[in-house]
Amino acid sequence: MGVSPMFLLLLLSASIATADVKVTFKVTAPASTPPNSKLYIVGDAPDLGSWSGTGIELNKNENTYDATVALPVNQSIEYKITRGSWETVEKNADGSEIANRKYTPTADTTVEISVARWAGGARGAATTQKQSTRTGDIRMHAIHSRLLNNDRKLWVYLPPGYDKDRAEPYPVLYMHDGQNLFDAAIGFAGEWNADETAERLIKEKKIQPLIIVGIENTKDRMTEYTPGERGTLYLRFIAEEVKPFVDSTYHTTRDRLQVAVGGSSLGGLISLYTAQKYPDTFGLCAAISPALWWNKRAALRDLTDDPAWIKRTRFWIDTGTDEGRPQEKQVDVVRSFASLLEKNGLKPDRDFRLKIVEGAKHNEPAWSQRFDQVLLFFFPLK
């Protein structure tokens, strides 16, 4: 039997829709850039580092830097240029924040970029001081991880009246990308306003007073927030180093149904793996715009092979419909995970909450707008 021309056309169309194209990013750096600097392109696509501080290193030429990256055709990406960390990300000429650069590759091409200025000045010295936006009682701790062999910061939000009222131990929410939660002065892409939101809901008596722990990310964000050897160590770091430190320092509950882990993007992905690995520790899990597409959706298999932990956990899972990837793929993978929760016996709106946010993007402002709903679902006032 012959193959119809229509079938061949559909097959060709599908092949084109999923093909990769080669995009060369050519960057002109400002004259103040130190001659030995390394430049990186970092963005929301996995091949651009999934917003890690380093991303893809650019090759240095005589007057420019460049790198060629294979990207899915017709899939919008967002990205920025850095000198290796968010403390040296590109800025506008006046030192103000620059919006994420956007591009939708349609064919092999070269994208030319001109960086006006770096954060922190040419050599990392502070040139402008952002005003802190912290609200309430937020305490910072510098800790050393024996497991990961690195140092990082914890930011701990304490509810109103914490030092006076300790009648009952407090629920705790552990969150990744901690520098983006409370303070625009240190967040690389804005902040979640987690402190303002918690303060408001507590004062309105809509949620229980709770503690929120923000865990700083590092240059190893992508390997720590994804399954693998370092990702496994990061899970242990949270459960075996961060949580014991917080429990010994603050008046916290030991009730697993009052202890949550959460994050966005890769932070949402690693939150699910954390809850799976430590079901006796974390009874609540918030997967906000989770990167379930990672490694060809391996998480849909990995996280549901053993349904026992799912039955012991309450979930918040959501995504926006304008997150820079094909809508049907991001929304579909999130819906697929929710369906697996339901097949394992969980009841919608009782055991898990699925929220698809029309028009919401993949960024801190979007997550900030629905963070109150996460708190209301997990920690309603009894």
Short mmCIF file of C-alpha atoms in Angstrom, two decimals:
data_model
loop_
_atom_site.label_atom_id
_atom_site.label_comp_id
_atom_site.label_asym_id
_atom_site.label_seq_id
_atom_site.Cartn_x
_atom_site.Cartn_y
_atom_site.Cartn_z
CA MET A 1 0.00 0.00 0.00
CA GLY A 2 1.39 3.42 -0.95
CA VAL A 3 1.77 6.34 1.41
CA SER A 4 -0.59 9.22 0.74
CA PRO A 5 0.86 12.69 0.03
CA MET A 6 -1.28 14.08 2.87
CA PHE A 7 0.31 11.66 5.37
CA LEU A 8 3.79 12.65 4.20
CA LEU A 9 2.89 16.31 4.55
CA LEU A 10 1.65 15.78 8.13
CA LEU A 11 4.77 13.80 8.97
CA LEU A 12 7.00 16.53 7.57
CA SER A 13 5.07 19.19 9.45
CA ALA A 14 5.45 17.31 12.74
CA SER A 15 9.17 16.87 12.11
CA ILE A 16 9.62 20.57 11.43
CA ALA A 17 7.59 21.52 14.52
CA THR A 18 9.88 19.56 16.83
CA ALA A 19 13.21 20.25 15.11
CA ASP A 20 16.03 22.23 16.65
CA VAL A 21 17.64 25.23 15.02
CA LYS A 22 21.10 26.65 15.63
CA VAL A 23 21.13 30.12 17.11
CA THR A 24 24.41 32.00 17.47
CA PHE A 25 24.32 34.69 20.17
CA LYS A 26 26.89 37.40 19.47
CA VAL A 27 27.48 39.76 22.41
CA THR A 28 29.23 43.12 22.51
CA ALA A 29 30.29 43.93 26.08
CA PRO A 30 30.66 47.45 27.52
CA ALA A 31 34.13 49.02 27.43
CA SER A 32 34.37 48.78 31.22
CA THR A 33 34.35 44.95 31.10
CA PRO A 34 37.60 43.59 32.59
CA PRO A 35 39.72 41.94 29.87
CA ASN A 36 39.79 38.54 31.62
CA SER A 37 36.02 38.37 32.08
CA LYS A 38 33.98 35.31 31.15
CA LEU A 39 30.50 35.98 29.80
CA TYR A 40 27.50 33.67 29.93
CA ILE A 41 24.03 33.50 28.41
CA VAL A 42 21.41 32.16 30.81
CA GLY A 43 17.71 31.67 30.19
CA ASP A 44 14.59 29.65 30.85
CA ALA A 45 15.37 26.90 28.32
CA PRO A 46 17.28 23.84 29.62
CA ASP A 47 20.01 24.43 27.02
CA LEU A 48 20.48 27.90 28.51
CA GLY A 49 20.84 26.67 32.06
CA SER A 50 17.21 27.03 33.25
CA TRP A 51 18.04 30.36 34.91
CA SER A 52 21.15 29.20 36.73
CA GLY A 53 23.60 32.05 37.25
CA THR A 54 26.12 30.74 34.77
CA GLY A 55 24.23 29.05 31.96
CA ILE A 56 26.29 28.71 28.75
CA GLU A 57 29.78 30.22 28.58
CA LEU A 58 30.42 32.44 25.56
CA ASN A 59 33.57 32.19 23.45
CA LYS A 60 35.77 35.28 23.58
CA ASN A 61 36.77 36.86 20.27
CA GLU A 62 38.72 40.05 19.57
CA ASN A 63 35.82 42.45 20.17
CA THR A 64 32.83 40.21 20.89
CA TYR A 65 31.72 37.04 22.65
CA ASP A 66 29.61 34.31 21.04
CA ALA A 67 28.09 30.87 21.44
CA THR A 68 25.92 28.67 19.24
CA VAL A 69 23.04 26.86 20.92
CA ALA A 70 20.54 24.34 19.55
CA LEU A 71 17.02 25.48 20.48
CA PRO A 72 13.56 24.12 19.62
CA VAL A 73 12.06 25.89 16.63
CA ASN A 74 9.13 28.26 17.23
CA GLN A 75 9.47 28.04 21.02
CA SER A 76 9.89 31.40 22.74
CA ILE A 77 12.79 31.79 25.18
CA GLU A 78 13.73 34.43 27.73
CA TYR A 79 17.34 35.12 28.65
CA LYS A 80 19.98 37.55 29.96
CA ILE A 81 23.75 37.94 29.80
CA THR A 82 25.86 37.63 32.97
CA ARG A 83 29.51 37.56 34.00
CA GLY A 84 28.96 34.34 35.92
CA SER A 85 26.41 35.21 38.61
CA TRP A 86 23.28 37.23 39.23
CA GLU A 87 25.43 39.77 41.10
CA THR A 88 27.00 40.62 37.70
CA VAL A 89 23.95 40.40 35.44
CA GLU A 90 23.54 42.94 32.64
CA LYS A 91 21.78 46.25 33.42
CA ASN A 92 20.47 49.28 31.59
CA ALA A 93 22.90 52.15 31.01
CA ASP A 94 21.57 53.96 34.11
CA GLY A 95 22.10 50.88 36.30
CA SER A 96 18.41 49.95 36.48
CA GLU A 97 17.02 46.45 35.94
CA ILE A 98 16.76 45.24 32.37
CA ALA A 99 13.75 43.18 31.32
CA ASN A 100 14.37 39.60 30.23
CA ARG A 101 15.42 39.46 26.59
CA LYS A 102 13.01 37.43 24.46
CA TYR A 103 13.47 35.55 21.22
CA THR A 104 11.56 32.95 19.20
CA PRO A 105 13.89 30.99 16.89
CA THR A 106 12.41 30.09 13.52
CA ALA A 107 15.56 29.12 11.60
CA ASP A 108 19.35 29.02 11.93
CA THR A 109 20.38 32.59 12.65
CA THR A 110 22.61 35.00 14.57
CA VAL A 111 21.25 37.23 17.33
CA GLU A 112 23.35 40.31 18.08
CA ILE A 113 23.27 41.73 21.62
CA SER A 114 24.84 44.84 23.11
CA VAL A 115 25.28 44.98 26.90
CA ALA A 116 25.14 48.51 28.31
CA ARG A 117 26.37 47.88 31.84
CA TRP A 118 26.97 45.22 34.48
CA ALA A 119 25.45 44.98 37.94
CA GLY A 120 27.99 45.87 40.61
CA GLY A 121 30.15 47.95 38.27
CA ALA A 122 32.90 46.68 35.99
CA ARG A 123 34.81 44.89 38.74
CA GLY A 124 31.96 43.94 41.03
CA ALA A 125 32.08 46.99 43.28
CA ALA A 126 28.63 48.25 44.14
CA THR A 127 27.64 51.31 42.11
CA THR A 128 24.05 51.64 43.23
CA GLN A 129 22.36 50.50 46.41
CA LYS A 130 18.90 49.08 45.95
CA GLN A 131 16.42 49.85 48.65
CA SER A 132 15.43 46.85 50.75
CA THR A 133 11.78 45.81 50.50
CA ARG A 134 11.73 43.43 53.46
CA THR A 135 8.63 43.46 55.64
CA GLY A 136 8.34 42.10 59.17
CA ASP A 137 10.89 40.02 61.07
CA ILE A 138 13.32 38.36 58.65
CA ARG A 139 16.56 36.89 59.96
CA MET A 140 19.55 35.77 57.93
CA HIS A 141 21.87 32.85 58.73
CA ALA A 142 25.05 31.79 56.93
CA ILE A 143 25.51 28.02 57.11
CA HIS A 144 28.06 25.56 55.80
CA SER A 145 26.91 22.36 54.13
CA ARG A 146 29.10 19.38 54.87
CA LEU A 147 27.22 17.35 52.27
CA LEU A 148 27.55 19.88 49.42
CA ASN A 149 30.83 21.36 50.62
CA ASN A 150 29.68 24.94 50.18
CA ASP A 151 28.34 27.91 52.11
CA ARG A 152 25.01 29.58 51.59
CA LYS A 153 22.47 31.81 53.27
CA LEU A 154 19.09 31.13 54.79
CA TRP A 155 16.47 33.84 55.16
CA VAL A 156 13.89 33.06 57.85
CA TYR A 157 10.60 34.94 57.97
CA LEU A 158 8.99 34.96 61.42
CA PRO A 159 5.30 35.77 61.94
CA PRO A 160 4.07 38.82 63.87
CA GLY A 161 4.45 38.34 67.63
CA TYR A 162 6.88 35.43 67.29
CA ASP A 163 9.08 36.50 70.23
CA LYS A 164 6.07 36.99 72.51
CA ASP A 165 3.70 34.17 71.65
CA ARG A 166 5.09 30.65 71.66
CA ALA A 167 2.05 28.79 72.94
CA GLU A 168 2.17 26.33 70.05
CA PRO A 169 4.98 25.38 67.65
CA TYR A 170 4.78 27.05 64.23
CA PRO A 171 4.20 25.43 60.83
CA VAL A 172 7.14 25.83 58.43
CA LEU A 173 7.41 26.30 54.67
CA TYR A 174 10.85 25.59 53.17
CA MET A 175 11.43 27.24 49.78
CA HIS A 176 14.19 27.20 47.16
CA ASP A 177 15.68 30.27 45.39
CA GLY A 178 15.50 32.00 48.75
CA GLN A 179 17.04 35.30 47.64
CA ASN A 180 13.96 35.95 45.48
CA LEU A 181 11.34 35.58 48.22
CA PHE A 182 11.50 38.64 50.45
CA ASP A 183 13.70 41.43 49.12
CA ALA A 184 13.93 43.07 45.69
CA ALA A 185 17.38 44.38 46.69
CA ILE A 186 18.87 40.88 46.38
CA GLY A 187 16.43 39.11 44.06
CA PHE A 188 17.77 38.68 40.53
CA ALA A 189 14.38 38.88 38.82
CA GLY A 190 12.14 40.64 41.31
CA GLU A 191 10.66 39.12 44.46
CA TRP A 192 7.73 36.98 45.51
CA ASN A 193 6.55 39.42 48.21
CA ALA A 194 6.28 36.33 50.39
CA ASP A 195 6.78 38.38 53.56
CA GLU A 196 4.12 40.97 52.70
CA THR A 197 1.67 38.26 51.70
CA ALA A 198 2.18 36.21 54.84
CA GLU A 199 1.95 39.30 57.07
CA ARG A 200 -1.34 40.35 55.47
CA LEU A 201 -3.01 36.94 55.65
CA ILE A 202 -1.90 36.38 59.25
CA LYS A 203 -3.16 39.80 60.36
CA GLU A 204 -6.45 39.19 58.54
CA LYS A 205 -6.69 35.88 60.46
CA LYS A 206 -7.00 33.89 57.24
CA ILE A 207 -3.96 31.64 57.79
CA GLN A 208 -2.04 30.25 60.71
CA PRO A 209 1.07 32.16 61.77
CA LEU A 210 3.93 30.32 60.09
CA ILE A 211 7.68 30.42 59.50
CA ILE A 212 9.02 30.64 55.93
CA VAL A 213 12.60 29.53 55.26
CA GLY A 214 14.24 30.74 52.03
CA ILE A 215 17.24 28.62 50.97
CA GLU A 216 19.74 30.49 48.78
CA ASN A 217 20.56 28.99 45.41
CA THR A 218 24.13 28.85 44.05
CA LYS A 219 25.95 28.59 40.74
CA ASP A 220 25.18 24.86 40.93
CA ARG A 221 21.43 25.48 40.86
CA MET A 222 20.75 23.33 37.81
CA THR A 223 22.54 20.24 39.14
CA GLU A 224 21.20 20.71 42.67
CA TYR A 225 17.61 21.21 41.54
CA THR A 226 17.48 18.19 39.21
CA PRO A 227 17.73 14.42 39.81
CA GLY A 228 21.27 13.12 39.88
CA GLU A 229 24.20 12.77 42.25
CA ARG A 230 24.31 16.42 43.34
CA GLY A 231 20.53 16.67 43.36
CA THR A 232 20.43 13.75 45.82
CA LEU A 233 22.95 15.53 48.04
CA TYR A 234 20.81 18.67 47.90
CA LEU A 235 17.78 16.69 49.11
CA ARG A 236 19.87 15.44 52.02
CA PHE A 237 21.11 18.98 52.68
CA ILE A 238 17.53 20.19 53.14
CA ALA A 239 16.38 17.29 55.31
CA GLU A 240 19.56 16.56 57.24
CA GLU A 241 21.19 20.00 57.60
CA VAL A 242 18.75 22.86 56.96
CA LYS A 243 15.72 21.47 58.78
CA PRO A 244 17.61 20.37 61.92
CA PHE A 245 19.24 23.82 62.08
CA VAL A 246 15.87 25.57 61.79
CA ASP A 247 14.24 23.22 64.32
CA SER A 248 17.01 23.83 66.84
CA THR A 249 16.94 27.61 66.34
CA TYR A 250 13.21 28.34 66.15
CA HIS A 251 9.97 27.13 67.75
CA THR A 252 8.80 24.80 64.98
CA THR A 253 6.28 21.99 64.72
CA ARG A 254 7.28 18.35 64.30
CA ASP A 255 3.93 17.54 62.68
CA ARG A 256 4.78 16.53 59.10
CA LEU A 257 1.33 17.68 57.95
CA GLN A 258 2.36 21.20 58.95
CA VAL A 259 5.76 21.13 57.22
CA ALA A 260 5.90 22.09 53.53
CA VAL A 261 8.54 22.25 50.82
CA GLY A 262 8.01 24.36 47.72
CA GLY A 263 9.52 26.21 44.81
CA SER A 264 9.08 27.28 41.22
CA SER A 265 10.38 25.92 37.91
CA LEU A 266 13.31 23.60 38.74
CA GLY A 267 12.61 24.51 42.36
CA GLY A 268 9.13 23.02 41.91
CA LEU A 269 10.64 19.89 40.38
CA ILE A 270 13.12 19.33 43.21
CA SER A 271 10.38 20.01 45.77
CA LEU A 272 8.48 16.99 44.46
CA TYR A 273 11.58 14.80 44.69
CA THR A 274 12.20 16.11 48.23
CA ALA A 275 8.70 15.16 49.35
CA GLN A 276 9.07 11.76 47.71
CA LYS A 277 12.43 11.07 49.37
CA TYR A 278 11.39 12.35 52.81
CA PRO A 279 7.66 11.65 53.26
CA ASP A 280 8.11 11.36 57.03
CA THR A 281 9.47 14.92 57.10
CA PHE A 282 7.40 16.87 54.56
CA GLY A 283 3.65 16.31 54.33
CA LEU A 284 2.96 19.29 52.05
CA CYS A 285 4.50 20.07 48.64
CA ALA A 286 4.05 23.15 46.44
CA ALA A 287 5.13 22.63 42.82
CA ILE A 288 4.73 26.07 41.25
CA SER A 289 5.25 26.12 37.47
CA PRO A 290 7.27 22.92 37.95
CA ALA A 291 9.80 21.88 35.31
CA LEU A 292 8.16 18.49 34.81
CA TRP A 293 9.30 18.59 31.19
CA TRP A 294 12.86 18.01 32.43
CA ASN A 295 14.63 15.00 30.87
CA LYS A 296 11.71 14.04 28.62
CA ARG A 297 9.18 14.11 31.47
CA ALA A 298 11.06 11.50 33.50
CA ALA A 299 9.49 12.87 36.68
CA LEU A 300 6.06 11.61 35.64
CA ARG A 301 7.51 8.11 35.91
CA ASP A 302 9.99 8.61 38.76
CA LEU A 303 7.52 10.28 41.10
CA THR A 304 4.68 7.81 40.61
CA ASP A 305 6.54 4.47 40.68
CA ASP A 306 5.90 4.29 44.43
CA PRO A 307 2.40 5.59 45.22
CA ALA A 308 2.86 5.28 48.99
CA TRP A 309 4.41 8.73 49.41
CA ILE A 310 1.75 10.34 47.21
CA LYS A 311 -1.05 9.06 49.45
CA ARG A 312 0.65 10.70 52.46
CA THR A 313 1.18 14.11 50.84
CA ARG A 314 -0.99 17.14 50.03
CA PHE A 315 -0.01 18.99 46.85
CA TRP A 316 -0.33 22.41 45.30
CA ILE A 317 0.49 22.30 41.58
CA ASP A 318 0.02 25.07 39.04
CA THR A 319 1.26 26.70 35.87
CA GLY A 320 0.60 29.70 33.70
CA THR A 321 -0.47 29.47 30.08
CA ASP A 322 2.16 31.97 28.84
CA GLU A 323 5.38 30.60 30.33
CA GLY A 324 7.61 30.88 27.29
CA ARG A 325 7.13 27.30 26.14
CA PRO A 326 4.39 25.89 23.91
CA GLN A 327 1.24 26.22 25.99
CA GLU A 328 -0.01 22.77 25.22
CA LYS A 329 3.23 21.15 26.43
CA GLN A 330 3.66 22.98 29.75
CA VAL A 331 -0.04 22.87 30.63
CA ASP A 332 -0.31 19.28 29.44
CA VAL A 333 2.54 17.97 31.59
CA VAL A 334 1.15 19.69 34.70
CA ARG A 335 -2.33 18.30 34.00
CA SER A 336 -0.77 14.87 33.46
CA PHE A 337 0.86 14.95 36.88
CA ALA A 338 -2.41 16.03 38.50
CA SER A 339 -4.17 13.13 36.75
CA LEU A 340 -1.61 10.72 38.20
CA LEU A 341 -2.31 12.11 41.67
CA GLU A 342 -6.01 11.48 41.16
CA LYS A 343 -5.39 7.95 39.85
CA ASN A 344 -3.50 7.27 43.09
CA GLY A 345 -6.60 8.10 45.09
CA LEU A 346 -6.11 11.79 45.87
CA LYS A 347 -9.18 14.01 45.77
CA PRO A 348 -9.05 17.37 43.95
CA ASP A 349 -9.33 20.40 46.24
CA ARG A 350 -8.99 18.18 49.30
CA ASP A 351 -5.70 16.36 48.79
CA PHE A 352 -4.36 18.47 45.93
CA ARG A 353 -5.13 21.74 44.21
CA LEU A 354 -4.49 22.18 40.47
CA LYS A 355 -4.52 25.72 39.13
CA ILE A 356 -4.00 26.73 35.50
CA VAL A 357 -3.54 30.51 35.39
CA GLU A 358 -4.60 32.07 32.11
CA GLY A 359 -1.96 34.41 30.69
CA ALA A 360 0.49 33.98 33.59
CA LYS A 361 4.20 34.03 32.74
CA HIS A 362 7.15 32.11 34.16
CA ASN A 363 8.53 34.74 36.53
CA GLU A 364 8.53 36.10 40.07
CA PRO A 365 5.71 38.65 39.56
CA ALA A 366 3.40 35.88 38.32
CA TRP A 367 4.28 33.58 41.22
CA SER A 368 3.87 36.44 43.67
CA GLN A 369 0.29 37.00 42.51
CA ARG A 370 -0.80 33.48 43.46
CA PHE A 371 1.43 32.80 46.47
CA ASP A 372 -1.41 33.81 48.79
CA GLN A 373 -3.49 30.93 47.43
CA VAL A 374 -0.72 28.46 48.26
CA LEU A 375 -0.68 29.66 51.88
CA LEU A 376 -4.48 29.58 52.11
CA PHE A 377 -4.60 25.99 50.83
CA PHE A 378 -1.84 24.65 53.11
CA PHE A 379 -2.20 26.73 56.27
CA PRO A 380 -5.81 27.91 56.73
CA LEU A 381 -6.64 29.20 60.17
CA LYS A 382 -8.15 26.34 62.13
#
